[in-house]
Tab-separated table of C-alpha atoms and ligand atoms in Angstrom:
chain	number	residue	atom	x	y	z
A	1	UNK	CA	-12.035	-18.821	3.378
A	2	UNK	CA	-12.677	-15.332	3.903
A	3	UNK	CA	-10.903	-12.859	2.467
A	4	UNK	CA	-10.120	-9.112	2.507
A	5	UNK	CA	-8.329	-6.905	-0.394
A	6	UNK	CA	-7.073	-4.000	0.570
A	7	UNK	CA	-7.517	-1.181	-2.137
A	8	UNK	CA	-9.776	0.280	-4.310
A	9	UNK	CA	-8.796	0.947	-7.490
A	10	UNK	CA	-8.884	-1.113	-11.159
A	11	UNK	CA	-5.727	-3.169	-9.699
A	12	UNK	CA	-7.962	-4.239	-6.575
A	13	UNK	CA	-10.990	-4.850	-8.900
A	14	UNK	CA	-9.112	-7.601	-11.383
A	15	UNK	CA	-7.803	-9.192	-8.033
A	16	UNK	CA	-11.492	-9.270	-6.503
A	17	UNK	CA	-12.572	-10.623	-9.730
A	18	UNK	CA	-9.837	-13.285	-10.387
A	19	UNK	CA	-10.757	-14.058	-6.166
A	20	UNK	CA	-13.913	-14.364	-5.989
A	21	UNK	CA	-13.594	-17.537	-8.777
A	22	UNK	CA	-12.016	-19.560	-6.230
A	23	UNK	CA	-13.520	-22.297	-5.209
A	24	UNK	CA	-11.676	-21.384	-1.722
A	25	UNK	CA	-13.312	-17.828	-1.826
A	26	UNK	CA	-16.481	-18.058	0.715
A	27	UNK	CA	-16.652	-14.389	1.349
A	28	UNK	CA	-14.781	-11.538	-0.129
A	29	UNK	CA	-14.454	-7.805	1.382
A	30	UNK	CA	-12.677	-5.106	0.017
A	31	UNK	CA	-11.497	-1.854	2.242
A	32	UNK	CA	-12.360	0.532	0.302
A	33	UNK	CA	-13.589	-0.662	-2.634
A	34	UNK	CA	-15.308	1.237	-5.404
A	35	UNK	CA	-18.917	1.347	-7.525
A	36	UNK	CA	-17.457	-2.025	-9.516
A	37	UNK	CA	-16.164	-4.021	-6.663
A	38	UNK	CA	-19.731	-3.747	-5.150
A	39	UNK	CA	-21.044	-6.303	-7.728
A	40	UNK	CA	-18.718	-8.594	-6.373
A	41	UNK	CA	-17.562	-7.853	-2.765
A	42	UNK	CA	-18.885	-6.347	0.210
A	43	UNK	CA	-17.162	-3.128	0.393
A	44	UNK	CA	-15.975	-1.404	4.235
A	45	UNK	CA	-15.452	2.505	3.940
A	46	UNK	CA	-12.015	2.118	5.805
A	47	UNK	CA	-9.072	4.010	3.586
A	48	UNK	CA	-6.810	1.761	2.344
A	49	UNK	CA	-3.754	3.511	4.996
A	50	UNK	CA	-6.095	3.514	8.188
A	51	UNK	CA	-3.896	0.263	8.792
A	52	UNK	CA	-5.246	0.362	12.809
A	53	UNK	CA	-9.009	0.606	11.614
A	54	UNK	CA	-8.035	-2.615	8.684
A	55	UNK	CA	-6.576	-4.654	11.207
A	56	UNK	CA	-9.760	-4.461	13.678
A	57	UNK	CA	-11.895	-5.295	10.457
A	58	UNK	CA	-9.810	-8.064	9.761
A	59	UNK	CA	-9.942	-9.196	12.999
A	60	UNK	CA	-13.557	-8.823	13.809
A	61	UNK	CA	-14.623	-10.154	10.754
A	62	UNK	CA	-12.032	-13.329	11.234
A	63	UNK	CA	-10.043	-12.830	8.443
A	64	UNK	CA	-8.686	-15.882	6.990
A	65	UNK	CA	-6.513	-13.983	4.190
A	66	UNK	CA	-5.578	-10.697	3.270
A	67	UNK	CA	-4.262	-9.910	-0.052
A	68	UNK	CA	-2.655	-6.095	0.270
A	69	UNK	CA	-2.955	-4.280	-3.437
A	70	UNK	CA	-1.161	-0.519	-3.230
A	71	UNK	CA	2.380	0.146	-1.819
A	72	UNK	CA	1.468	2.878	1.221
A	73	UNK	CA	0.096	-0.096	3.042
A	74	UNK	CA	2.850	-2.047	2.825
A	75	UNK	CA	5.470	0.497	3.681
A	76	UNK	CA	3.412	1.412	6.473
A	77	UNK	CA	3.505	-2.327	8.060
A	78	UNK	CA	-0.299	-3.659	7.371
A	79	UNK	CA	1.613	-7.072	6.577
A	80	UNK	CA	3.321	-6.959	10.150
A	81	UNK	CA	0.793	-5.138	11.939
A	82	UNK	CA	-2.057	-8.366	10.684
A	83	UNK	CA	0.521	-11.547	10.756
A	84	UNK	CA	1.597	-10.614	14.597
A	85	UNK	CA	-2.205	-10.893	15.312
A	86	UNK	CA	-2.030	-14.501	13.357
A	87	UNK	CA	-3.718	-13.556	10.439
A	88	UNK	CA	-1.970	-14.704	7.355
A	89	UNK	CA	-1.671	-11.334	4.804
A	90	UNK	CA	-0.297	-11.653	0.922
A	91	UNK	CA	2.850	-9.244	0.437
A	92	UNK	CA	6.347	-8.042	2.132
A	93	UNK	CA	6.890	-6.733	5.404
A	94	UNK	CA	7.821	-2.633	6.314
A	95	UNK	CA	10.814	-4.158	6.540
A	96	UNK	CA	11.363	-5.670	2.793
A	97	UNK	CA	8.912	-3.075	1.900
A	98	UNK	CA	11.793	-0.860	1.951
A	99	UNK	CA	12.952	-2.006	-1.434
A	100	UNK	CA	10.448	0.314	-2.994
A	101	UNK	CA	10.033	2.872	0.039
A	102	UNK	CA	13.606	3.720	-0.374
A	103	UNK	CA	15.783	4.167	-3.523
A	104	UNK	CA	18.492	4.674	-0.928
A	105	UNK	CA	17.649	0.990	0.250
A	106	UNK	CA	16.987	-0.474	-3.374
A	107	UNK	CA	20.136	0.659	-4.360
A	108	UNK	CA	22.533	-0.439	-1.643
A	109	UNK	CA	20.795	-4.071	-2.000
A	110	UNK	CA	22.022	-3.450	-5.487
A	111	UNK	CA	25.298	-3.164	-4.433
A	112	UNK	CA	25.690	-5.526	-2.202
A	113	UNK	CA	24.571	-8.082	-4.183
A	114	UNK	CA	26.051	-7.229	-7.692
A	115	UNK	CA	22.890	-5.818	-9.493
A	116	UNK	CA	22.828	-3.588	-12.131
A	117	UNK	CA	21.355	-0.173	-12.021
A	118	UNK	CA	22.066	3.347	-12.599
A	119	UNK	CA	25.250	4.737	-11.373
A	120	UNK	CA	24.435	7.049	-8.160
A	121	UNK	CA	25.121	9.065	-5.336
A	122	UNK	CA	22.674	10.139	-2.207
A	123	UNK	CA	21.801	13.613	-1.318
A	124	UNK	CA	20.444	15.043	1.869
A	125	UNK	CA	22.123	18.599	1.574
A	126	UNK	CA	20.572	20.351	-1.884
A	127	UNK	CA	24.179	22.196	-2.228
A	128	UNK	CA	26.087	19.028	-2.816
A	129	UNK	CA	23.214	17.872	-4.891
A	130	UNK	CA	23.714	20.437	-7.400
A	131	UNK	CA	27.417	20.612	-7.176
A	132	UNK	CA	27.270	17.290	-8.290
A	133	UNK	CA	24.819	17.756	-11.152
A	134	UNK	CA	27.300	20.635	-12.457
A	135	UNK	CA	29.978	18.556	-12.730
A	136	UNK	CA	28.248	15.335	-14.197
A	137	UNK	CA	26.351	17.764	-16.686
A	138	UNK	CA	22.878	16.265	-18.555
A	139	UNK	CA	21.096	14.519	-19.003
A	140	UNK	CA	20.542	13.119	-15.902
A	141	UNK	CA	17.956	11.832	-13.717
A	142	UNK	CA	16.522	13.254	-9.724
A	143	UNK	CA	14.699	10.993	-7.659
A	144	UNK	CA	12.952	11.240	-4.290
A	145	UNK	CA	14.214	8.663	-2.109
A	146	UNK	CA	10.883	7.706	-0.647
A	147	UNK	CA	7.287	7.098	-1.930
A	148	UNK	CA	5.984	9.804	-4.220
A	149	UNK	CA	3.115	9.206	-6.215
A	150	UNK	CA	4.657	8.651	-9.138
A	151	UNK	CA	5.949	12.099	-8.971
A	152	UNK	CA	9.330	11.722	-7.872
A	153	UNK	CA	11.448	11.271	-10.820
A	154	UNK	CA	12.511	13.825	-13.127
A	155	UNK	CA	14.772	12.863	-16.011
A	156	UNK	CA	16.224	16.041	-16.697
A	157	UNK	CA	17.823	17.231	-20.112
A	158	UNK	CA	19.029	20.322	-19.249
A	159	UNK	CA	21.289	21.028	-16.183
A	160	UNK	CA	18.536	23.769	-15.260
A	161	UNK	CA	16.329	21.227	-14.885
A	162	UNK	CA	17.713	19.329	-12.941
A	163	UNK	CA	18.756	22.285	-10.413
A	164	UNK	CA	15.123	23.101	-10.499
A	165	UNK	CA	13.984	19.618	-9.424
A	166	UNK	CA	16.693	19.342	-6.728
A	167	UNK	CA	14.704	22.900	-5.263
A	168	UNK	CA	11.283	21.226	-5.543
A	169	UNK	CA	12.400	17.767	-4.173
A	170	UNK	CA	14.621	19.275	-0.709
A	171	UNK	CA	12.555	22.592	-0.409
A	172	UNK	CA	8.850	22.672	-1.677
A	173	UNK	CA	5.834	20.852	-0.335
A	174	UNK	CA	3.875	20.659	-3.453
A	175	UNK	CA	4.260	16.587	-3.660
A	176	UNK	CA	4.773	16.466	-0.088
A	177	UNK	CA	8.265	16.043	-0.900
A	178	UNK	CA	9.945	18.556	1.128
A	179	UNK	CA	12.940	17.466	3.135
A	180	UNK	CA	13.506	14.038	1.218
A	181	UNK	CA	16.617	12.337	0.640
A	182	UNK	CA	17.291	12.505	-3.015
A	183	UNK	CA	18.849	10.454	-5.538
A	184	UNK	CA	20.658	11.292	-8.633
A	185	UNK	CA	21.330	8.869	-10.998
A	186	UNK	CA	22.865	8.296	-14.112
A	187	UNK	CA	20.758	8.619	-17.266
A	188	UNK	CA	20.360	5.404	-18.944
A	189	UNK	CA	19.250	4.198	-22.750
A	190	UNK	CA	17.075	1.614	-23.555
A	191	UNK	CA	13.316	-0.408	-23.945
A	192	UNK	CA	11.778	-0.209	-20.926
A	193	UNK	CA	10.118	-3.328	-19.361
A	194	UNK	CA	8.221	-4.090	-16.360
A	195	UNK	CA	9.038	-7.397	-14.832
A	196	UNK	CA	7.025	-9.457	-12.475
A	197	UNK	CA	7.748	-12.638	-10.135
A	198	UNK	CA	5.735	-13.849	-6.860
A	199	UNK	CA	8.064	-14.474	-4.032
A	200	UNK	CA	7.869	-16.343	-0.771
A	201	UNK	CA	11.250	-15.277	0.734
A	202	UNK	CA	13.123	-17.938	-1.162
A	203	UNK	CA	11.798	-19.014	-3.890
A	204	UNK	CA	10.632	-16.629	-7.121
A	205	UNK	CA	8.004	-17.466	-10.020
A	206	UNK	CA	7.962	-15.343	-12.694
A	207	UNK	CA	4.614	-14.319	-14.329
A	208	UNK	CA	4.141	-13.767	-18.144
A	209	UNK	CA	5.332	-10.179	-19.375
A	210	UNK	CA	2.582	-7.415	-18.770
A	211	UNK	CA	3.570	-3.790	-20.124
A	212	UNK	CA	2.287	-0.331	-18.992
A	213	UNK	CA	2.216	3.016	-20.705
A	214	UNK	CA	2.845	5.575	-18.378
A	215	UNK	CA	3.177	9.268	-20.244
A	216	UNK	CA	-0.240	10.578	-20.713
A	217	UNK	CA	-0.455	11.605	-24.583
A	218	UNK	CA	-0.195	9.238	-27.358
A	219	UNK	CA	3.300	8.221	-28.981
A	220	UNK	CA	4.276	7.923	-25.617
A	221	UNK	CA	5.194	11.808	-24.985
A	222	UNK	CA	4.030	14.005	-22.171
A	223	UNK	CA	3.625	14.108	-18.001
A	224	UNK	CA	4.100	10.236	-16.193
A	225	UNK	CA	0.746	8.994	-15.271
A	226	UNK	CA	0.004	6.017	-12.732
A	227	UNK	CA	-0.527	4.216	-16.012
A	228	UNK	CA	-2.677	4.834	-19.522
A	229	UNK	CA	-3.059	1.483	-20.456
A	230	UNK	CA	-1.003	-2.324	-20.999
A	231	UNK	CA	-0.832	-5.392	-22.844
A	232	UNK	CA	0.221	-8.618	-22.413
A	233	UNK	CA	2.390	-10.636	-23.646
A	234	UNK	CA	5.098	-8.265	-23.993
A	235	UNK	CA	7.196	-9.699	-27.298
A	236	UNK	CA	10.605	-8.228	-26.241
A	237	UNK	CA	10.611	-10.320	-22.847
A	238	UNK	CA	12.153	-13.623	-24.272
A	239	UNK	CA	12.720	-16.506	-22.500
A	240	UNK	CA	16.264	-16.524	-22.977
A	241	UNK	CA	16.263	-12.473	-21.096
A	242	UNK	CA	13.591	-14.147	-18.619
A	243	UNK	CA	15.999	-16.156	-18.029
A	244	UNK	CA	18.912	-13.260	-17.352
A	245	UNK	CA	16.962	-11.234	-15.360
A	246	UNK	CA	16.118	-13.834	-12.842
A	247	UNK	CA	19.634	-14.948	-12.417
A	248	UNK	CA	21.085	-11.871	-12.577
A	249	UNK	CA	18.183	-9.423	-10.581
A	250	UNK	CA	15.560	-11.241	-9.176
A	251	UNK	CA	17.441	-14.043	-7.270
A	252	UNK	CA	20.366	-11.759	-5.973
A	253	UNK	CA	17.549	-9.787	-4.876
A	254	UNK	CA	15.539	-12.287	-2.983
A	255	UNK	CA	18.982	-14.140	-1.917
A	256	UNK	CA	20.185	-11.141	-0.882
A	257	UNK	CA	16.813	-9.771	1.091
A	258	UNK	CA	17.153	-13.219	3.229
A	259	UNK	CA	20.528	-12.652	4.007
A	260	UNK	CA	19.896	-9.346	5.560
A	261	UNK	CA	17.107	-10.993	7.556
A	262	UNK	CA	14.201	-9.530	5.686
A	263	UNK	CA	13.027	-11.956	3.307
A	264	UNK	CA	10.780	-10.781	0.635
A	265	UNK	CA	7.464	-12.142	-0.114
A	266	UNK	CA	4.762	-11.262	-2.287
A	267	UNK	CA	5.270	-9.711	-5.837
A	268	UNK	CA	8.614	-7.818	-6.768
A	269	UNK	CA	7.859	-5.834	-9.468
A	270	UNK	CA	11.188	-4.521	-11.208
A	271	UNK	CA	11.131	-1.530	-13.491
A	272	UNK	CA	14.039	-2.570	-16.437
A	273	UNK	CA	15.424	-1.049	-18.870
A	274	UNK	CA	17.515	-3.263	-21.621
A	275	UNK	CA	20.674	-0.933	-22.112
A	276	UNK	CA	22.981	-2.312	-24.633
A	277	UNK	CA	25.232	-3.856	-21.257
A	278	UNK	CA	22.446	-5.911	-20.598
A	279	UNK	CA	19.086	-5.596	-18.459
A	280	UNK	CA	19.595	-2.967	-15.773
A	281	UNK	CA	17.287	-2.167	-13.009
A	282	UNK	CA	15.606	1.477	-12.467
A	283	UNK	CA	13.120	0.606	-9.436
A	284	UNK	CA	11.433	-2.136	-7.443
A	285	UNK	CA	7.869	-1.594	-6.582
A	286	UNK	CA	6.499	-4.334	-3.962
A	287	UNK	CA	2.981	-5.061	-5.119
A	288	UNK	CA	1.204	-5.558	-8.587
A	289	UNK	CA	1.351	-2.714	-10.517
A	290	UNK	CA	-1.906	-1.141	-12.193
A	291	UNK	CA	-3.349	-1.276	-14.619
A	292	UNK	CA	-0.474	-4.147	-15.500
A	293	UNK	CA	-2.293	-6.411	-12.855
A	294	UNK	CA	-5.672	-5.988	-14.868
A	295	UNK	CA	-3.957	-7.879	-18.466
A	296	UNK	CA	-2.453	-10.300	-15.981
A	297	UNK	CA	-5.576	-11.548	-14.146
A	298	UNK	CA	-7.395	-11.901	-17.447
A	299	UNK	CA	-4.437	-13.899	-18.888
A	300	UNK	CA	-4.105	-16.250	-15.401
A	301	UNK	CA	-5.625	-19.608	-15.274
A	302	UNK	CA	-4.825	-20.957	-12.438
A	303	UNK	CA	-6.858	-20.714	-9.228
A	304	UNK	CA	-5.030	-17.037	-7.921
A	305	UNK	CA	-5.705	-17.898	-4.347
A	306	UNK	CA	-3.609	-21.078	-3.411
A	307	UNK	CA	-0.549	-19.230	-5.188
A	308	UNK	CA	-0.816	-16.281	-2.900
A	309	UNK	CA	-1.217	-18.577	0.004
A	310	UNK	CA	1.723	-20.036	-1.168
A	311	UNK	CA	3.877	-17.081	-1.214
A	312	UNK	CA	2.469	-16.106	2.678
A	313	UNK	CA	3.406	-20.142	3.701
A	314	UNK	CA	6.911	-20.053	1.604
A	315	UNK	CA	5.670	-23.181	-0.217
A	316	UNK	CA	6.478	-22.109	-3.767
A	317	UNK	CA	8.691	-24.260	-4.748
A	318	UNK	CA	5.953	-26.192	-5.401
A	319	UNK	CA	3.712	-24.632	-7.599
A	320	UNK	CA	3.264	-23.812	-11.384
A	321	UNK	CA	0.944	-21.196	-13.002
A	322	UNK	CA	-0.612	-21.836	-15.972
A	323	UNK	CA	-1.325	-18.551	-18.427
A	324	UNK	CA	-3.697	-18.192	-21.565
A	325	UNK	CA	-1.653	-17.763	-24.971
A	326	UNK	CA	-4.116	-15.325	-25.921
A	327	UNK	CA	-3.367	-11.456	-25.355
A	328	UNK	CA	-4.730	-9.404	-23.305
A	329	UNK	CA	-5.134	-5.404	-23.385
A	330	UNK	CA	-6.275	-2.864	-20.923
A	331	UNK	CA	-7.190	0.824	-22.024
A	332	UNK	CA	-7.548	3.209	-19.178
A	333	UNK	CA	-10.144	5.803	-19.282
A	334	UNK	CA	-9.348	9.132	-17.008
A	335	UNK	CA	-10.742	12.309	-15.695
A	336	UNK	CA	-9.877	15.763	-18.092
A	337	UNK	CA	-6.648	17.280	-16.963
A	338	UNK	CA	-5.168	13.811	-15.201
A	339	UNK	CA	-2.491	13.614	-14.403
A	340	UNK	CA	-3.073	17.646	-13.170
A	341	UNK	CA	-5.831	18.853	-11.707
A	342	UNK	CA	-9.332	17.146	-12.376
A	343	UNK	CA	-12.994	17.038	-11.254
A	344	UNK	CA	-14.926	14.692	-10.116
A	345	UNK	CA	-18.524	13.457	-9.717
A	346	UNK	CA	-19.378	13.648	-13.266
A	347	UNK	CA	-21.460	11.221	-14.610
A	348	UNK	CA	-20.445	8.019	-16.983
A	349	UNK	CA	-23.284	6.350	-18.919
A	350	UNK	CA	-23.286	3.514	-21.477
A	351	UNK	CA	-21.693	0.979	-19.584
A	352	UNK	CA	-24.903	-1.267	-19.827
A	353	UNK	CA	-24.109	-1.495	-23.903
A	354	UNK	CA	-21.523	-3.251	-23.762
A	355	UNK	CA	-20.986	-6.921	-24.296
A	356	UNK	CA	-20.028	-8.388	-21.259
A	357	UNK	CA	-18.739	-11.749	-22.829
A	358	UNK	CA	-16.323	-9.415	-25.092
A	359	UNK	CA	-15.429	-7.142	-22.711
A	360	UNK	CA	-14.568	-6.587	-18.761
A	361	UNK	CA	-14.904	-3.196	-17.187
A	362	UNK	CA	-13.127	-3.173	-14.167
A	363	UNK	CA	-13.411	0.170	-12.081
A	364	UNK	CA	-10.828	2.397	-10.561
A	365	UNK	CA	-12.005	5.743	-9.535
A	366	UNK	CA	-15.771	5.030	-9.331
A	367	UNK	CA	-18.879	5.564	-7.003
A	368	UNK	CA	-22.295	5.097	-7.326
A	369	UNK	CA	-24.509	7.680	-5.619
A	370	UNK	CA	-28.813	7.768	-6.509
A	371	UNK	CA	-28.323	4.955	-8.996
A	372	UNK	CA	-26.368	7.341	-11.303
A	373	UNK	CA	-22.051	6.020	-12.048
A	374	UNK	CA	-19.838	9.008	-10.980
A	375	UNK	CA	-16.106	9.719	-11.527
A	376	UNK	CA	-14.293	9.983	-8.124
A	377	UNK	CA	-10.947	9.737	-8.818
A	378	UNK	CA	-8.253	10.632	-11.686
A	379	UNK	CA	-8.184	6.930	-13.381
A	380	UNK	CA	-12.069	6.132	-13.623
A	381	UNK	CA	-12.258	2.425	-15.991
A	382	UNK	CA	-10.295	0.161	-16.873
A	383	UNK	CA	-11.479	-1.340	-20.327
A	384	UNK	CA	-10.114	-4.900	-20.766
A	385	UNK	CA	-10.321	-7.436	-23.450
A	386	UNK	CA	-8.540	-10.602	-24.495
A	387	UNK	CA	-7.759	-12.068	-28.149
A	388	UNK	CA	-5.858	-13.897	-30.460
A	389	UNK	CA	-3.599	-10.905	-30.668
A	390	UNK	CA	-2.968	-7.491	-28.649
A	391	UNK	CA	-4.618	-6.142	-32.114
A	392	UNK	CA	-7.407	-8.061	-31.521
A	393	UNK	CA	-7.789	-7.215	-27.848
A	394	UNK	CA	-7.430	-3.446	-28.963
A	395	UNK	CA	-10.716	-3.290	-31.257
A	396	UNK	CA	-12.875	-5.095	-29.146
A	397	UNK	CA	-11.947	-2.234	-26.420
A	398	UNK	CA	-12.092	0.107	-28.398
A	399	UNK	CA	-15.322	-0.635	-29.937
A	400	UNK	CA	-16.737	-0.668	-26.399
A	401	UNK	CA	-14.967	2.393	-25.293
A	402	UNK	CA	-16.760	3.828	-27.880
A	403	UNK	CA	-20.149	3.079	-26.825
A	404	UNK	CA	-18.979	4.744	-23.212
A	405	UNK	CA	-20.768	8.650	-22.993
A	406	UNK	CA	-18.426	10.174	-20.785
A	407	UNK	CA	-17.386	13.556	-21.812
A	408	UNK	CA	-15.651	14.610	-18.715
A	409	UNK	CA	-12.965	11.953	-19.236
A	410	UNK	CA	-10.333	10.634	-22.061
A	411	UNK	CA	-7.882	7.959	-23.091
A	412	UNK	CA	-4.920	7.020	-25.506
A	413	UNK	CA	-5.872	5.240	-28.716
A	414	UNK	CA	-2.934	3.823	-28.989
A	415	UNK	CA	-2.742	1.082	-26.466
A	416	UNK	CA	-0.070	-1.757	-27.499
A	417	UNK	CA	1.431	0.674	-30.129
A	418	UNK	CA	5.151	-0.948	-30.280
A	419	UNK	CA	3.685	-4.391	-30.050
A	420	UNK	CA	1.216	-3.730	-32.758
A	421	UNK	CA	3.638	-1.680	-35.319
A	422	UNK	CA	6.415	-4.438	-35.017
A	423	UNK	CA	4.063	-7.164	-35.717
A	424	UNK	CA	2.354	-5.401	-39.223
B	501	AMP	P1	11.058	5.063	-11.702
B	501	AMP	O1	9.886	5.528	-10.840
B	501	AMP	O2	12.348	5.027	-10.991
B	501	AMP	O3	10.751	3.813	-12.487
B	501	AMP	O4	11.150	6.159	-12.843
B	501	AMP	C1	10.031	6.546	-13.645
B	501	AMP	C2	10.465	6.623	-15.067
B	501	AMP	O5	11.565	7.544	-15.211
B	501	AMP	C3	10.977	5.309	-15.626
B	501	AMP	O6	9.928	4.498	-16.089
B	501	AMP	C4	11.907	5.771	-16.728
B	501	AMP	O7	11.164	6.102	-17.890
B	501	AMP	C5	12.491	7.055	-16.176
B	501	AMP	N1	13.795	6.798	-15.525
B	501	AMP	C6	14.004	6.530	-14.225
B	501	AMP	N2	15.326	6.345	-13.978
B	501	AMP	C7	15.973	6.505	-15.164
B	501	AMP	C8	17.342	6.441	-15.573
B	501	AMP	N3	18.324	6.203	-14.699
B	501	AMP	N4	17.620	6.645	-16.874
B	501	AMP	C9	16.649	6.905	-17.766
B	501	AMP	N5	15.331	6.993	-17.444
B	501	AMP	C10	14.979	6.790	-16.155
């Protein structure tokens, strides 16, 4: 088959990687690609959201499968745009895309189908927005309705703060956010977990438990990043709460998707957190998310390409995938001053060191320009290792991480923290 992944970051890397050892993989393409997907892909310089320009590629090329890895895509319509030209494409339509394009959307699928999540109201005028944060006091938590980077949440602790977020969310442009329904939620307490299942519009698989760290500085404290680092397995996802939060989230959710007569395939990725009332959902995201996709692919053992095919064909019902029991970790390295301002085009040496049978590098923000590595992005590598343990995992990265000279960029040492600390 020939195949095309649509991205170009460490997520879109561990999916080339995992890809390209099917047996079903003849030739692989990635749009756009970066300095690591080159060893195993041919990479096309067209931006992952030129959706016209992919869709010509695709078709040119004849495109048996394409798997879609980052959300704009999605919510844009690649899916739609590629299956009404008959080529089969891995993830949800606009349509379903909606349920992480729109909190609004998420959260009346929520309620129509009896899911738990955050109390909370809809805003498009910022007065009634902050008449209603005055009289539900703090803390409590402002969100963008639509796709924001990452930088559309603020959980507020002051009612200042959330006033000020409210004026930055309706009125400035700084994250492009100017105008955007918001929503304010209730603040909720808890252990966060991310939760993954594949979906073909009916039927949902859930994968093994992959966690993310998302503030920048170690101990967990400081600005949301796209993600520092994760580990799999997760020890607080058990099978009896697998268990709950399929029957009480995932299948109202994909029930409930059908029902409206936009059936959800692809991954549903649900943002949890485990409040003392049970698992409660904060956000969907439609897609893998990275760097959690990067501990996943090492940890998957079955061939990844028949099960995405099987989500496109709604054949799931069918299929089983098998997992490694050993951990995996994934530690990622980043440009000074992420998630800020940053440079780029520095230059990272030392990746020849490292052990290659210990160790997998796979790159985010990367390109390669007179034979020299250079940073192009705010997330630059993603170091990954498996072992008998996360602890395990953690040193071999570490030691390899080690032998990386990159003085432009930094990382958290403390990968798998909780995981680690509750097991000594
Ligand atoms: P989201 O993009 O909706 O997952 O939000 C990003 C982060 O903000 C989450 O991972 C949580 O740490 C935090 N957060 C979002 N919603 C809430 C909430 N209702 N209560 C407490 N924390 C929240």
């Amino acid at each position: 088959m020939r195949i095309l992944v649509i991205g170009g970051g460490g997520r879109e890397h561990s999916l080339c990687w995992a890809i390209s050892a099917s047996p079903l993989c003849e030739s692989l393409y990635c749009a756009p690609g970066n300095a690591g997907i080159k060893n195993i892909a041919e990479c096309v310089p067209i931006s992952a959201e030129d959706t016209d320009n992919l869709l010509l590629f695709a078709i040119k090329k004849q495109i048996d499968f394409v798997v879609v890895g980052p959300e704009a895509a999605l919510v844009k319509g690649i899916v739609d745009q590629l299956t009404n030209h008959g080529i089969k494409a891995f993830g949800p339509s606009a349509a379903a895309a909606m349920l992480e394009g729109s909190k609004g959307f998420m959260k009346n699928i929520c309620k129509l189908n009896n899911i738990a999540t955050a109390k909370y109201c809809k805003f498009t005028d910022h007065n009634l927005a902050k008449n209603y944060i005055k009289k539900h006091g703090a803390p409590i938590v402002v969100k963008a309705d639509g796709l924001a980077s990452g930088k559309g949440v603020t959980v507020a602790h002051s009612i200042d703060e959330a006033l000020q977020a409210v004026d930055t969310m309706l009125t400035d442009d700084a994250f492009g956010l100017a105008g955007q329904a918001l929503i304010i939620e209730e603040f909720l307490t808890g252990e966060e977990l991310s939760f993954f299942a594949l979906v073909d519009g009916q039927t949902a698989l859930p994968l093994v438990a992959a966690q993310d760290h998302k503030a920048v500085g170690e101990g967990d404290i400081g600005p949301n990043t796209g993600g520092m680092g994760a580990y799999s397995p997760a020890p607080v996802l058990t099978k009896d709460l697998e268990t709950e939060i399929m029957d009480s989230i995932i299948y109202p959710t994909v029930s409930g998707m059908a029902k409206e007569g936009i059936p959800f395939k692809g991954i549903l990725y649900a943002g949890l957190i485990l409040t003392e009332e049970g698992p409660k959902l904060l956000e969907y995201n439609v897609r893998f998310g990275d760097p959690e996709c990067q501990v996943l692919m090492l940890r998957l053992r079955s061939d990844i390409l028949p099960a995405l095919i099987a989500s496109y064909d709604g054949v799931l019902d069918k299929f089983n995938l098998r997992w490694s029991n050993n951990a995996a970790v994934t530690v990622v390295m980043a440009a000074n001053g992420y998630p800020g301002n940053y440079k780029t085009g520095s230059e990272v040496r030392g990746l020849e060191n490292i052990d290659s049978n210990e160790v997998i590098i796979f790159h985010a923000g990367t390109k390669t320009e007179n034979n020299k590595l250079l940073a192009n992005g705010g997330r630059v590598l993603n170091v990954c290792a498996s072992g008998d343990t996360i602890l395990e995992a953690k040193v071999k990265v570490y030691a390899a991480i080690d032998k990386i000279d990159w003085p432009q960029g930094f990382y958290r040492r403390d990968i798998g923290w909780r995981v680690i600390e509750s097991d000594s």
